[in-house]
mmCIF file of C-alpha atoms and ligand atoms in Angstrom:
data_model
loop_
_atom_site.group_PDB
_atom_site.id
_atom_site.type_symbol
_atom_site.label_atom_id
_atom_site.label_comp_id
_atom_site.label_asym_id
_atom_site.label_seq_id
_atom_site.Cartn_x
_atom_site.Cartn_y
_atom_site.Cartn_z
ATOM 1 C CA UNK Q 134 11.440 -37.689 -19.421
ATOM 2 C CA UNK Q 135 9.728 -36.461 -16.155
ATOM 3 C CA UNK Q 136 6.480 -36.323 -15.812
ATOM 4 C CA UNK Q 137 4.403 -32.931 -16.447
ATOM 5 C CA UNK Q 138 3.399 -31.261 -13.775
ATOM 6 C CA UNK Q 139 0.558 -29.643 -12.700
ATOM 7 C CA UNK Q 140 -0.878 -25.912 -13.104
ATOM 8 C CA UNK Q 141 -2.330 -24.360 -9.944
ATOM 9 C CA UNK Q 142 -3.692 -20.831 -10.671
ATOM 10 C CA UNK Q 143 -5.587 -18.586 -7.717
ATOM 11 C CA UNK Q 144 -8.051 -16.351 -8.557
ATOM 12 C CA UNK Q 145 -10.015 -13.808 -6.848
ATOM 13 C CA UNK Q 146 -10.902 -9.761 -6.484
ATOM 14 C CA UNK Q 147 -8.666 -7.381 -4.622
ATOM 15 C CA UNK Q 148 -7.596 -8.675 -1.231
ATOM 16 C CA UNK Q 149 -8.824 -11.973 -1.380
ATOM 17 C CA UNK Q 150 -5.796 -13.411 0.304
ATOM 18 C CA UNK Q 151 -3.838 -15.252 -2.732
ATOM 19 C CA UNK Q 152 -0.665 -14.090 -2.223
ATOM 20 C CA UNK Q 153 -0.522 -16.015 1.433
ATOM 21 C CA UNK Q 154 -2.287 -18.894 0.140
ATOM 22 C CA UNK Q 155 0.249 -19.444 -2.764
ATOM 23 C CA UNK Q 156 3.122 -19.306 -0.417
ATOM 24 C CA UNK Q 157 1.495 -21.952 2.266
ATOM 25 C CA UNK Q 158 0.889 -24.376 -0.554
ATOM 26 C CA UNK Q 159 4.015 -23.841 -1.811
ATOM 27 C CA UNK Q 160 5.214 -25.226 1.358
ATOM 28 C CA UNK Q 161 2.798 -27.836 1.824
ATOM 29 C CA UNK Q 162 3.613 -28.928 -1.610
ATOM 30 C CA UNK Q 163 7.543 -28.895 -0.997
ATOM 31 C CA UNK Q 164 7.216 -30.903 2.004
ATOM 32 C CA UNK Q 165 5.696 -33.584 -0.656
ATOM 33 C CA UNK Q 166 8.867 -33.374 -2.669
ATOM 34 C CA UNK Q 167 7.250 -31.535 -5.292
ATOM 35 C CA UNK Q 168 9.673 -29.039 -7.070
ATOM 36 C CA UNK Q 169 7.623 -26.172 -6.629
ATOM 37 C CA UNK Q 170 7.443 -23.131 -8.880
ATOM 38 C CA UNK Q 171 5.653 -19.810 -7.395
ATOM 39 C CA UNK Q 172 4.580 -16.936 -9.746
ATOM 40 C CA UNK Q 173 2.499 -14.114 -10.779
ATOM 41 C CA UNK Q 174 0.581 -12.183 -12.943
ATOM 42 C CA UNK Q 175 0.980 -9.638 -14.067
ATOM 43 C CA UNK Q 176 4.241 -10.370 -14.180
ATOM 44 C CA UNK Q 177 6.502 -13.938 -13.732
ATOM 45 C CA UNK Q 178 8.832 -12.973 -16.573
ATOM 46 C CA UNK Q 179 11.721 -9.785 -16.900
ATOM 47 C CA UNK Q 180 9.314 -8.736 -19.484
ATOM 48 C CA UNK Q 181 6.335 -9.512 -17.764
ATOM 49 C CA UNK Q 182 7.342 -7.495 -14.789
ATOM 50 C CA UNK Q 183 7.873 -4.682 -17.110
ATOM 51 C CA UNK Q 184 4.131 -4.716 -18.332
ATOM 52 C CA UNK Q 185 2.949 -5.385 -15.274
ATOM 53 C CA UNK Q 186 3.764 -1.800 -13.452
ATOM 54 C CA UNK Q 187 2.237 -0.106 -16.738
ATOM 55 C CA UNK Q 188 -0.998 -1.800 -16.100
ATOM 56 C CA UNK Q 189 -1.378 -1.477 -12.224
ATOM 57 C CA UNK Q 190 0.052 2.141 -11.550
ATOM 58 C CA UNK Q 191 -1.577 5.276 -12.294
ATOM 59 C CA UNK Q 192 -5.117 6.633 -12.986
ATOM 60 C CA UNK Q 193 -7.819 4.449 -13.363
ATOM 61 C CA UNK Q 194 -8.346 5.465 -17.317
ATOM 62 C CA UNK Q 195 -5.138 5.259 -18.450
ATOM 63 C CA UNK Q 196 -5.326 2.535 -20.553
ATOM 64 C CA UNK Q 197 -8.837 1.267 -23.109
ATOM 65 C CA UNK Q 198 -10.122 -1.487 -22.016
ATOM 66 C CA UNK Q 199 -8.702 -3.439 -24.938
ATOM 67 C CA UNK Q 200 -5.283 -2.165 -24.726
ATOM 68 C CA UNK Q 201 -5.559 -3.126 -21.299
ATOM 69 C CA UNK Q 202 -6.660 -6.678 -22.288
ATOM 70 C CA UNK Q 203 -3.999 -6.596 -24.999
ATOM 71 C CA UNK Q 204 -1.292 -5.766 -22.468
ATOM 72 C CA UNK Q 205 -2.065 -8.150 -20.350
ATOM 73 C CA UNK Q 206 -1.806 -10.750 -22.950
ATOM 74 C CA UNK Q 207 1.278 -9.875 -24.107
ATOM 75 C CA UNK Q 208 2.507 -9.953 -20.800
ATOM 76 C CA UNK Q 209 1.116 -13.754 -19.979
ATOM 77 C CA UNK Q 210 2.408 -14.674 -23.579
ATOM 78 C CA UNK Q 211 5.749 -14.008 -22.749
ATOM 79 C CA UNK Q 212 5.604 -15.461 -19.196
ATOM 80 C CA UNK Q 213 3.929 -18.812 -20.053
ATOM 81 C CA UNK Q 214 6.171 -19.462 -22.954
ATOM 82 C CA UNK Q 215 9.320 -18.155 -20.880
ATOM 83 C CA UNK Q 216 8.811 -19.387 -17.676
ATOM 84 C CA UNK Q 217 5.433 -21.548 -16.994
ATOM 85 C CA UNK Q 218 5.515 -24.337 -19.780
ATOM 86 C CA UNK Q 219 9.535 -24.561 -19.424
ATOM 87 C CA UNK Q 220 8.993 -25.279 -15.932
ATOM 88 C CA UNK Q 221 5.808 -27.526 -16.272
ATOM 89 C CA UNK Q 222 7.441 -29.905 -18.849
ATOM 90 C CA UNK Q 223 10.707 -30.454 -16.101
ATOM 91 C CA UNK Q 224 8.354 -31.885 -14.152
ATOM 92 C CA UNK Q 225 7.910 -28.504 -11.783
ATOM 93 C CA UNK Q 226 4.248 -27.812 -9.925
ATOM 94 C CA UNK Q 227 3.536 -24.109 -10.943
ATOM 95 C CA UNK Q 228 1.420 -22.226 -8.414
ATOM 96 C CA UNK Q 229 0.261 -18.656 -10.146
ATOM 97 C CA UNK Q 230 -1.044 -15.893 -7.914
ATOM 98 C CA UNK Q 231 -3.706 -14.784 -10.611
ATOM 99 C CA UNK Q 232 -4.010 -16.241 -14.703
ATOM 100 C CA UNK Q 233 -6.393 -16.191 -17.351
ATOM 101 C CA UNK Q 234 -9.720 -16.090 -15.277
ATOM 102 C CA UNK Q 235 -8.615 -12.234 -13.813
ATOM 103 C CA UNK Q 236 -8.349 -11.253 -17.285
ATOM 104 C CA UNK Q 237 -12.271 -12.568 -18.475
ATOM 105 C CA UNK Q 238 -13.458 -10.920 -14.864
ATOM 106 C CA UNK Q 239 -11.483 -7.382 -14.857
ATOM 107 C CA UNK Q 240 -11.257 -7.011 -18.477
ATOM 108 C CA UNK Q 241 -14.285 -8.694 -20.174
ATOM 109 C CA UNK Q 242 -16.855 -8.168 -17.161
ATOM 110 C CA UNK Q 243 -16.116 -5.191 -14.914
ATOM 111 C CA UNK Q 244 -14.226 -3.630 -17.538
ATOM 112 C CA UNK Q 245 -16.542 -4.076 -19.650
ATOM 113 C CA UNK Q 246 -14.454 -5.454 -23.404
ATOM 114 C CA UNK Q 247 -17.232 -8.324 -23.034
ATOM 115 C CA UNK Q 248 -16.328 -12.489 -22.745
ATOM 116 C CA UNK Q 249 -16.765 -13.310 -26.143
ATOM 117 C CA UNK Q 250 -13.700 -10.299 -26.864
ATOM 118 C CA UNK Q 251 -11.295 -11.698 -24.131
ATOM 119 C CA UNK Q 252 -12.052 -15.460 -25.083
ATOM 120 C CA UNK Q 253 -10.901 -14.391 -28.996
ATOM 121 C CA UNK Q 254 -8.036 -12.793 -27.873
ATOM 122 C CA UNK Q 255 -6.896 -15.266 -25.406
ATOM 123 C CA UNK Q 256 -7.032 -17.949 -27.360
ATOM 124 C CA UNK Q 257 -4.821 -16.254 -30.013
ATOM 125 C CA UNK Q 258 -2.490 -15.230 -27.758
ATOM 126 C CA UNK Q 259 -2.312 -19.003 -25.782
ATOM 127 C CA UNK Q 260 -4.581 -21.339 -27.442
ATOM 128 C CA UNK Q 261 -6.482 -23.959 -25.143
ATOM 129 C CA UNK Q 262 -3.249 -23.573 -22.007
ATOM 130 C CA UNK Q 263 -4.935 -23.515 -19.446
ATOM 131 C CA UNK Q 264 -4.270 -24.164 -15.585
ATOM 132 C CA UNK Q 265 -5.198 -27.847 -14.043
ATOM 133 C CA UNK Q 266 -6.735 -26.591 -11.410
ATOM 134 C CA UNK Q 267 -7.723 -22.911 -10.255
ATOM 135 C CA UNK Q 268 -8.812 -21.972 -6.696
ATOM 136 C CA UNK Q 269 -11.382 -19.262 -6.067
ATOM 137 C CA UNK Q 270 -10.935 -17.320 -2.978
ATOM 138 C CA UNK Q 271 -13.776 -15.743 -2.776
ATOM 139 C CA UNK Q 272 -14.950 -12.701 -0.317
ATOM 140 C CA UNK Q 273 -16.664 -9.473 0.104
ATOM 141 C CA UNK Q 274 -15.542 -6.741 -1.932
ATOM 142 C CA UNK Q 275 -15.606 -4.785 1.183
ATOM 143 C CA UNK Q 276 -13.537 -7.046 3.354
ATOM 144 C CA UNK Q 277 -11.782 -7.353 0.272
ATOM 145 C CA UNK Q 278 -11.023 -4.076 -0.390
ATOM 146 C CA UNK Q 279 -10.174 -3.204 2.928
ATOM 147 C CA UNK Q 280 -7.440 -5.667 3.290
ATOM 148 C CA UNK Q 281 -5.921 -4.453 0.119
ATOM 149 C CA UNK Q 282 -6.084 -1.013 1.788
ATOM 150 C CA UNK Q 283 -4.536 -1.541 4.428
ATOM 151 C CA UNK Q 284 -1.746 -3.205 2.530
ATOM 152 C CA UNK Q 285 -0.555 -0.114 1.048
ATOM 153 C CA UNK Q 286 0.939 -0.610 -1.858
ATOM 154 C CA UNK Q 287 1.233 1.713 -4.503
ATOM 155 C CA UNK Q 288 -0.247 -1.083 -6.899
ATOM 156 C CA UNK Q 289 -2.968 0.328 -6.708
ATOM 157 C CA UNK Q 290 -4.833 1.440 -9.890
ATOM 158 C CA UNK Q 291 -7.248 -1.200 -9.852
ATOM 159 C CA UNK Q 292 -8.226 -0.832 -5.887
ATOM 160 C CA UNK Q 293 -9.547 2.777 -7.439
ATOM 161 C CA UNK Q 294 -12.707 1.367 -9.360
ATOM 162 C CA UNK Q 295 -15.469 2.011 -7.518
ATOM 163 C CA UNK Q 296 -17.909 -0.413 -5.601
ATOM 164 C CA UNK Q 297 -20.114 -1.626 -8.854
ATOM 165 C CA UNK Q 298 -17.085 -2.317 -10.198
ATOM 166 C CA UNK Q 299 -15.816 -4.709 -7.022
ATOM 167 C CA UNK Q 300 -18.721 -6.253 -7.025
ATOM 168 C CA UNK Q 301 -18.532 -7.519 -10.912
ATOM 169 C CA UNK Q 302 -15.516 -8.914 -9.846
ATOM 170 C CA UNK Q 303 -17.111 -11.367 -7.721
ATOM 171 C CA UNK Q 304 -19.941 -12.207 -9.274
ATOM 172 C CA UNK Q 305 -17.707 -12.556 -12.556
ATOM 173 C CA UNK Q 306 -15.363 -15.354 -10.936
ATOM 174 C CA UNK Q 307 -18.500 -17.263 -9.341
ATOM 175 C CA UNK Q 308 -20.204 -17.633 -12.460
ATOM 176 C CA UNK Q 309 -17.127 -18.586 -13.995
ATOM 177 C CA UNK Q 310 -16.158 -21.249 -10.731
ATOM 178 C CA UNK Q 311 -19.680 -22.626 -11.347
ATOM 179 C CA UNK Q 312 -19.612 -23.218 -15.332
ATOM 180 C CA UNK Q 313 -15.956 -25.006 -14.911
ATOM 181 C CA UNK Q 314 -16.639 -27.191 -11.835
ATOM 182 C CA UNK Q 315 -14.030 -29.691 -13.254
ATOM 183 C CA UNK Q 316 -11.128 -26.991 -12.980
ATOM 184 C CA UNK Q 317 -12.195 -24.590 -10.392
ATOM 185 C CA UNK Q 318 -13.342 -24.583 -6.613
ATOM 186 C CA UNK Q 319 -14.384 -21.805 -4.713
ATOM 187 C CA UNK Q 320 -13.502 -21.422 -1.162
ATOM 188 C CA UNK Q 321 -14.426 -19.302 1.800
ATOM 189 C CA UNK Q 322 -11.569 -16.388 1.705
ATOM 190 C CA UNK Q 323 -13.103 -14.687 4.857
ATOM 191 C CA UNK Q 324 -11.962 -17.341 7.416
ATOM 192 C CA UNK Q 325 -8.187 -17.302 9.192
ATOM 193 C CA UNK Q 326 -5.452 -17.972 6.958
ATOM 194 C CA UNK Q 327 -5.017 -21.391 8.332
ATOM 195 C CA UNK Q 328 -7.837 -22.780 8.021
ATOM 196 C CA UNK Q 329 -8.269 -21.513 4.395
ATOM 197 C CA UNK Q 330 -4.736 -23.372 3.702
ATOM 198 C CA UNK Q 331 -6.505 -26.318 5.250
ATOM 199 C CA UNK Q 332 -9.066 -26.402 2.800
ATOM 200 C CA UNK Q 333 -6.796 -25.306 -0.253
ATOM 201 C CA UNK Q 334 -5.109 -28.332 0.494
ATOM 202 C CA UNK Q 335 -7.751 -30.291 0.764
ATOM 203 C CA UNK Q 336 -9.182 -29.623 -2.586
ATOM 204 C CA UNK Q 337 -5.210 -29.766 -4.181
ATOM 205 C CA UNK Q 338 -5.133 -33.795 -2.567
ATOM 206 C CA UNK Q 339 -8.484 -34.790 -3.614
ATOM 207 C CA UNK Q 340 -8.157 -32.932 -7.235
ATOM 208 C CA UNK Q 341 -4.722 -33.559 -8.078
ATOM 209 C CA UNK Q 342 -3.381 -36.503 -5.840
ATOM 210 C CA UNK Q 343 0.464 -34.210 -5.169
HETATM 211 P P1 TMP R 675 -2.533 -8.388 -7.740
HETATM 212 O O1 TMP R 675 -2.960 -7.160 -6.971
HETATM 213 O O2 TMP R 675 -3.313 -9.603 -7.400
HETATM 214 O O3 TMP R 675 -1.051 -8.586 -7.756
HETATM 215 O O4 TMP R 675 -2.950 -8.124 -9.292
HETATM 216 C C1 TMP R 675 -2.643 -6.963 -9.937
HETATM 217 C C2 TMP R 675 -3.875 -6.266 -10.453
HETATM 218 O O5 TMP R 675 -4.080 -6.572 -11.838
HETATM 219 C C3 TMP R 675 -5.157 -6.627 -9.737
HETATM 220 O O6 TMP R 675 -5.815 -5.410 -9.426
HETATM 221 C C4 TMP R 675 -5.959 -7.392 -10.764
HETATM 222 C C5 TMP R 675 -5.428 -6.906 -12.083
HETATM 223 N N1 TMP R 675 -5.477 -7.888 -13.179
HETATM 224 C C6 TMP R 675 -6.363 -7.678 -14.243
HETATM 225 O O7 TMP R 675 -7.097 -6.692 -14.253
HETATM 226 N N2 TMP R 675 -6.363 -8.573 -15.275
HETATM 227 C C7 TMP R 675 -5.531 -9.668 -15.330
HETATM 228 O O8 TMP R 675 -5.567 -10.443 -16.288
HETATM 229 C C8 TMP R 675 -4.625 -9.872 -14.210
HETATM 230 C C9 TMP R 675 -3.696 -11.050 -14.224
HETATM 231 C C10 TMP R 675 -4.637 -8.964 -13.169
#
């Protein structure tokens, strides 16, 4: 049987830089011989995908904060049974560009459903799965924000909140970075993207030996 392997969510508000840091470890990991799986959330599954544009299109109130939270549940229910464990217990690395911490920070925090809400409902909905590692990248909701801006994308119902909001979100994955030390690390999103790969690789070799 091969040996599991390993769980690497990243985490962070909007434009944080995940997406390119998820690909470049990818690589990095590849060129160890690691099959490599990359994903996402919302999303990572057919059905997944199919939750995922009802939760980040449109107006800002279209959903309750707990069918939000719900939603988004049922969407990482179906992609970590479908996709994530599947690939985990073949022996595949799984790098997710976002997982259960967005959910506590959005939903419970800046949203507003509370922690103790989102930890009852997550652990229905996955038990104690949880990644092996997760990887803050943390930086200013402005700089933040105006990365994801300048992205474009119509994904954008979440980019809408205003600045209170943004700044929950960071605050919300720091406290949580600092109360897990053991599975998360928080690194410096602001600097170029190659020297934040250096030190998200840096943390991967001296936390999980790839
Ligand atoms: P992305 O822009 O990083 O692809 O993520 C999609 C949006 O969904 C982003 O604005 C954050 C939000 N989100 C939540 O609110 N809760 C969650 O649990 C997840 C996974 C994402």
């Amino acid at each position: 049987m091969a040996e599991r392997g390993k769980f690497i969510s990243f985490e962070g508000g909007e434009g944080a830089g995940k997406s390119t840091q998820a690909r470049l470890l990818r690589t990095s990991l590849e060129e160890r011989s690691r099959a490599v799986l990359l994903t996402r959330e919302p999303g990572g599954s057919p059905g997944a995908e199919e939750i995922r544009k009802l939760l980040v299109e449109g107006a800002t109130d279209r959903w309750t904060p707990l069918a939000e939270t719900l939603l988004f549940l049922a969407a990482r229910a179906d992609h970590v049974a479908r996709v994530i464990e599947p690939a985990l217990a073949a022996g595949t690395w799984v790098i997710s560009d976002r997982f259960s911490d967005s959910t506590f920070v959005y939903q419970g925090l800046a949203r507003g459903l509370g922690m103790d809400a989102v930890r009852t409902l997550q652990r229905a909905a996955l038990g104690d799965f949880a990644p092996d590692l997760t990887l803050v990248l943390d930086v200013s909701p402005r700089a933040g924000l105006e990365r994801a801006v300048a992205r474009g994308a119509h994904e954008n119902r979440f980019e809408q909140f205003d600045a209170a909001f943004h700044h929950r979100l960071r605050d919300g994955f720091l406290s949580i970075a600092a109360e897990e030390p053991q599975r998360c690390a928080v690194l410096d999103g602001t600097a170029s993207a190659e020297s934040v790969a250096a030190n998200v690789w840096r943390t991967v070799v001296e936390r999980l030996a790839p």
